[in-house]
mmCIF file of C-alpha atoms in Angstrom:
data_model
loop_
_atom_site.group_PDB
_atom_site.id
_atom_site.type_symbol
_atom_site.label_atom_id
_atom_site.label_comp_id
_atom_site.label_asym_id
_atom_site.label_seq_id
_atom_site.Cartn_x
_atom_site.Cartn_y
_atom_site.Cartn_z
ATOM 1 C CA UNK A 57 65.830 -59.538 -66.128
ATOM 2 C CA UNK A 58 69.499 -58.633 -65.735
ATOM 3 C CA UNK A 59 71.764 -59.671 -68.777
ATOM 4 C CA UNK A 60 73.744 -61.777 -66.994
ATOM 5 C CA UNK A 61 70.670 -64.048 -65.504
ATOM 6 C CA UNK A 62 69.614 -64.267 -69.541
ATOM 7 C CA UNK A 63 72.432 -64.973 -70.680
ATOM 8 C CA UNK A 64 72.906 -67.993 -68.004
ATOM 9 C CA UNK A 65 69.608 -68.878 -68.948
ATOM 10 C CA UNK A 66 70.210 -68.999 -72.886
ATOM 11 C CA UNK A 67 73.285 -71.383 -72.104
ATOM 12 C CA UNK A 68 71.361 -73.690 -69.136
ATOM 13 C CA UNK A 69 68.440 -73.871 -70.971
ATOM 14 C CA UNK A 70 69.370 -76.082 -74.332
ATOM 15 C CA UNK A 71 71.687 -78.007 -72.032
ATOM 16 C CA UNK A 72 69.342 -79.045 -69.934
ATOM 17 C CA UNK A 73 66.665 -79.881 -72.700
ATOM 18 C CA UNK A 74 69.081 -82.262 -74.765
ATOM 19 C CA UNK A 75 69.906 -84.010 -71.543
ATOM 20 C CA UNK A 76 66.070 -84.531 -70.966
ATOM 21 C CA UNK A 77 66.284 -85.754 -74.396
ATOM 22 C CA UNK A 78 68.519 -87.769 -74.285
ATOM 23 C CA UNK A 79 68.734 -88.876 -70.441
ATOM 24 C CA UNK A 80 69.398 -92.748 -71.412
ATOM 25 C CA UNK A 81 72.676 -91.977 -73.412
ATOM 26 C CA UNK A 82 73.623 -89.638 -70.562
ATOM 27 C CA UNK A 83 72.651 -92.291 -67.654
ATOM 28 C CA UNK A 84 74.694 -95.032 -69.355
ATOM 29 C CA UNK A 85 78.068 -96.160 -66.956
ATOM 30 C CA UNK A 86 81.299 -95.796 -69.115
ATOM 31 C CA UNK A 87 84.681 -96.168 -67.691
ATOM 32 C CA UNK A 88 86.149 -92.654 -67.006
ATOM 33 C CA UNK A 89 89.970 -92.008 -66.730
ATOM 34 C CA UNK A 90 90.822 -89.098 -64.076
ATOM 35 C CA UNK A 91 94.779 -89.782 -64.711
ATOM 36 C CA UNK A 92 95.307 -91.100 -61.983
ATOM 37 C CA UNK A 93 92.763 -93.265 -61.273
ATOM 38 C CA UNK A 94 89.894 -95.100 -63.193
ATOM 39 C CA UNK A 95 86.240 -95.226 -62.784
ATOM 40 C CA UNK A 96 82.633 -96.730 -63.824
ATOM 41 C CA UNK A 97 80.325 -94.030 -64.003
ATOM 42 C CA UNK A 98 77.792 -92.105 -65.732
ATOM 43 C CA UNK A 99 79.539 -89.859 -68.005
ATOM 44 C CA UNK A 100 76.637 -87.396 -69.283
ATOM 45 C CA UNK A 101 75.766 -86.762 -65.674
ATOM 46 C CA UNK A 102 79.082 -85.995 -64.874
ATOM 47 C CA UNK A 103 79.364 -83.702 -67.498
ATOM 48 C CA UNK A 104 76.016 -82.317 -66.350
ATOM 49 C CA UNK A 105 77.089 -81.739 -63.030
ATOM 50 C CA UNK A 106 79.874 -79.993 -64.177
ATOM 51 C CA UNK A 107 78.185 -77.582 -66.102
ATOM 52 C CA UNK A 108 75.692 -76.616 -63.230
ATOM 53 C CA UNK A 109 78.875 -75.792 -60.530
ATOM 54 C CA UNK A 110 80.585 -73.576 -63.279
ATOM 55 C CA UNK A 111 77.087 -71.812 -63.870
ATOM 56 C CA UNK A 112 76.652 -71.669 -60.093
ATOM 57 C CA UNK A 113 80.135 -70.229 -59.567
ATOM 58 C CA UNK A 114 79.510 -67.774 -62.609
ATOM 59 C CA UNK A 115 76.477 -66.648 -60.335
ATOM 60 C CA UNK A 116 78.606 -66.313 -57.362
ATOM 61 C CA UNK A 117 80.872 -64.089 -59.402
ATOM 62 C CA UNK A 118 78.456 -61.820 -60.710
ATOM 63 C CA UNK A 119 76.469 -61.238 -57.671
ATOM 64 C CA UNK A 120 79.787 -60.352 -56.084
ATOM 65 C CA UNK A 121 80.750 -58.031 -58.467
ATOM 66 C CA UNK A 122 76.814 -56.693 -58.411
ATOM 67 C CA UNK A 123 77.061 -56.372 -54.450
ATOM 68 C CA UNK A 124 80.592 -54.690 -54.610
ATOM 69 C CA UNK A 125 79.541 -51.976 -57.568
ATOM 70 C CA UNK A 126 76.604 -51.028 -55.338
ATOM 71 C CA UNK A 127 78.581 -50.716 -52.684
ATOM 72 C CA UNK A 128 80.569 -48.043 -54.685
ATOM 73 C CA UNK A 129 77.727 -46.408 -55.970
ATOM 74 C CA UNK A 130 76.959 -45.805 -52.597
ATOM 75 C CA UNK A 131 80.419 -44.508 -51.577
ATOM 76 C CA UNK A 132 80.686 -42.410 -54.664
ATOM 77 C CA UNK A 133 76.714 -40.917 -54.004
ATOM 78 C CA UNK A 134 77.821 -40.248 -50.045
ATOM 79 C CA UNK A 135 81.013 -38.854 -51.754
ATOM 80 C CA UNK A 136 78.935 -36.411 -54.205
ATOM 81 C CA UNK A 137 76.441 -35.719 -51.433
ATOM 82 C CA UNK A 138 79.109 -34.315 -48.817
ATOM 83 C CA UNK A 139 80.422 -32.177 -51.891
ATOM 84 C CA UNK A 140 77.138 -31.195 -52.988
ATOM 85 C CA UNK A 141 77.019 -29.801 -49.015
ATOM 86 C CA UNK A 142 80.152 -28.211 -48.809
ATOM 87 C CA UNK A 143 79.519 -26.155 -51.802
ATOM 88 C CA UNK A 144 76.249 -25.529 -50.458
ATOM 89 C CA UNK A 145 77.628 -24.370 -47.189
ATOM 90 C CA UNK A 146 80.215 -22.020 -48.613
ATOM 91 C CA UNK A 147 78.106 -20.326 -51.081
ATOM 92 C CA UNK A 148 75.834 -19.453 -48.322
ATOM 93 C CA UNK A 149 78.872 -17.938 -46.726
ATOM 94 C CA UNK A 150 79.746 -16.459 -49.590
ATOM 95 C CA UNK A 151 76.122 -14.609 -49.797
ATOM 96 C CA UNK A 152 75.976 -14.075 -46.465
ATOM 97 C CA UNK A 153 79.381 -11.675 -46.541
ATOM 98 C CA UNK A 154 78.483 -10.355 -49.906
ATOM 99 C CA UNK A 155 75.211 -8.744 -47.629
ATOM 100 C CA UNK A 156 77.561 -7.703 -45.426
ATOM 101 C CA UNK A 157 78.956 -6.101 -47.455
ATOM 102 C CA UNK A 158 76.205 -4.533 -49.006
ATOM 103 C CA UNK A 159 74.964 -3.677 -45.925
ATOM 104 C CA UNK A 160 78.042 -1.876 -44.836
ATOM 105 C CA UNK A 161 78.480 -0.212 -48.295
ATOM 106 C CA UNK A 162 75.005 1.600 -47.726
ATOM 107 C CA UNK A 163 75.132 2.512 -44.597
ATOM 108 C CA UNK A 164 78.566 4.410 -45.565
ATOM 109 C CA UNK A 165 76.238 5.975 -48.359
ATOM 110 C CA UNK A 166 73.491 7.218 -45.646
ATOM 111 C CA UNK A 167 76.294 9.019 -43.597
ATOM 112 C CA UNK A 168 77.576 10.563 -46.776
ATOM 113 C CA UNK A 169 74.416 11.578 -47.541
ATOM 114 C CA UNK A 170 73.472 12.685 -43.901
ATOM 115 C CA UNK A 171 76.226 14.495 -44.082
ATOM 116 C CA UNK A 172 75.681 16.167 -47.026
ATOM 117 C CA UNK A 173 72.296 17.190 -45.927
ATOM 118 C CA UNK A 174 73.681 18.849 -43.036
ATOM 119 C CA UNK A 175 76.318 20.831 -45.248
ATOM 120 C CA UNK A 176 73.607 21.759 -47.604
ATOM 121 C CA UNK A 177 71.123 22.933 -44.734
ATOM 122 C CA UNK A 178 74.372 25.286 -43.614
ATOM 123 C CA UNK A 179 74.936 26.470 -47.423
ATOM 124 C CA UNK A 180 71.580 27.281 -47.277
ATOM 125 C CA UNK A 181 72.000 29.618 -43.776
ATOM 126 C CA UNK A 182 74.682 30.723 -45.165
ATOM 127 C CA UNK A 183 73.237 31.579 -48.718
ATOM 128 C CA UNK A 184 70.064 33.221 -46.935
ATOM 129 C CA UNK A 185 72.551 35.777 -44.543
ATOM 130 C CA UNK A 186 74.213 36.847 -47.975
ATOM 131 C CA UNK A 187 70.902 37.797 -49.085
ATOM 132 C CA UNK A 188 69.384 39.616 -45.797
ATOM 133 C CA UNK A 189 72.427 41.388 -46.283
ATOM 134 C CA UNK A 190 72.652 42.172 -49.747
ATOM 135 C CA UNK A 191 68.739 43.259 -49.333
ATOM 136 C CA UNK A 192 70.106 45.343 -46.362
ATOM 137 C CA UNK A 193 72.833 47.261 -48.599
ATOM 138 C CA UNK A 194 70.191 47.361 -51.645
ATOM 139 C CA UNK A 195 67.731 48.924 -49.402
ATOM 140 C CA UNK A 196 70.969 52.003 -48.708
ATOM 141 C CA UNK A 197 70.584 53.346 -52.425
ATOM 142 C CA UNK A 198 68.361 55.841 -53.324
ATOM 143 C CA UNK A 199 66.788 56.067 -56.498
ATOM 144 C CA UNK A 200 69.515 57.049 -58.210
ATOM 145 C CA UNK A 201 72.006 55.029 -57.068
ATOM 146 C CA UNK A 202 73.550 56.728 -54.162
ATOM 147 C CA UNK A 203 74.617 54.999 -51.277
ATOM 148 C CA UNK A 204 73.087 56.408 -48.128
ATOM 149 C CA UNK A 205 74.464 56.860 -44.984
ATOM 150 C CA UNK A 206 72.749 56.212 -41.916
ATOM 151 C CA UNK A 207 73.264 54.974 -38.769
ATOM 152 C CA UNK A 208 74.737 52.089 -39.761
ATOM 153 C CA UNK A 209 76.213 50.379 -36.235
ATOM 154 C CA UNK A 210 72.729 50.387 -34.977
ATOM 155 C CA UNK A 211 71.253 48.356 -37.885
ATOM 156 C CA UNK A 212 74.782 46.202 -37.998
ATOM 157 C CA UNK A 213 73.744 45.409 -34.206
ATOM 158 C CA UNK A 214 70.331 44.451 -34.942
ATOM 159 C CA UNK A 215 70.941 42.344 -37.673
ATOM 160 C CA UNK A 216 73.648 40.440 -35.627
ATOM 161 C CA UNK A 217 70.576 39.702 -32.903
ATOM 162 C CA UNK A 218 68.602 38.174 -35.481
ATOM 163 C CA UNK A 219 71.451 36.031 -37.183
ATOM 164 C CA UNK A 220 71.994 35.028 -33.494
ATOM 165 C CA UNK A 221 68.536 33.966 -33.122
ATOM 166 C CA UNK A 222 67.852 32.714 -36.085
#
């Protein structure tokens, strides 16, 4: 039970039993003065009467203001709910460009290292010509460290033929 309905209902409630109670005193006719005007009636039921519109009208009231706080609720939860979305929406954007990004970042890294690989294949050529020909000029000393002459433009032209092949 809402407070309001209780509270209506700890006020009605006594009210109503001491006019069961004491329904002759409150059916009696008395003359009544409006201010303008005079007249014979019950004044208990009158008073009665009275009582029950203001409660009815404090009903009216509360419902109303029941009916129009719901209504905000409802504003205020469509409110949060479109929020909610938007933030929704652009953090999915947000992770969506941050792969992009990503994405983009390591494929730069795979060309680097492609390219890399390629250099380091060519070092490598390069590294084993030094040696064929470092082998080749070893291979020219004798044993006691004299160069030897030969016929060098011949072997110079062979090893060219294999570099070229190779």
């Amino acid at each position: 039970m809402k407070p309001h309905t209780l509270v209506i209902a700890l006020v009605l409630f006594p009210v109503l039993l001491f006019a069961a109670l004491n329904w002759g005193l409150f059916s009696q006719p008395g003359s009544i003065n409006f201010l303008f005007y005079s007249l014979e009636a019950p004044l208990g039921i009158i008073m009665l009467v009275i009582v029950v519109v203001l409660s009815v009208l404090y009903m009216l009231f509360i419902g109303k203001a029941e009916i129009s706080s719901m209504v905000q609720e409802r504003k205020s939860a469509k409110a949060l709910d479109a929020a909610r979305e938007l933030a929704m929406d652009r953090e999915k954007s947000r992770i969506v460009e941050l792969e992009d990004n990503v994405s983009k970042k390591i494929d730069s890294y795979g060309e680097q290292f492609s390219s890399m690989h390629d250099e380091l294949r060519e070092l490598r050529l390069h590294i084993d010509r030094v040696e064929a020909a470092v082998t080749g000029l070893v291979g020219r000393f004798d044993e006691e460290g004299v160069f030897i002459v030969r016929n060098t433009e011949q072997e110079d032209k062979e090893r060219g033929e294999r570099e070229q092949s190779a």
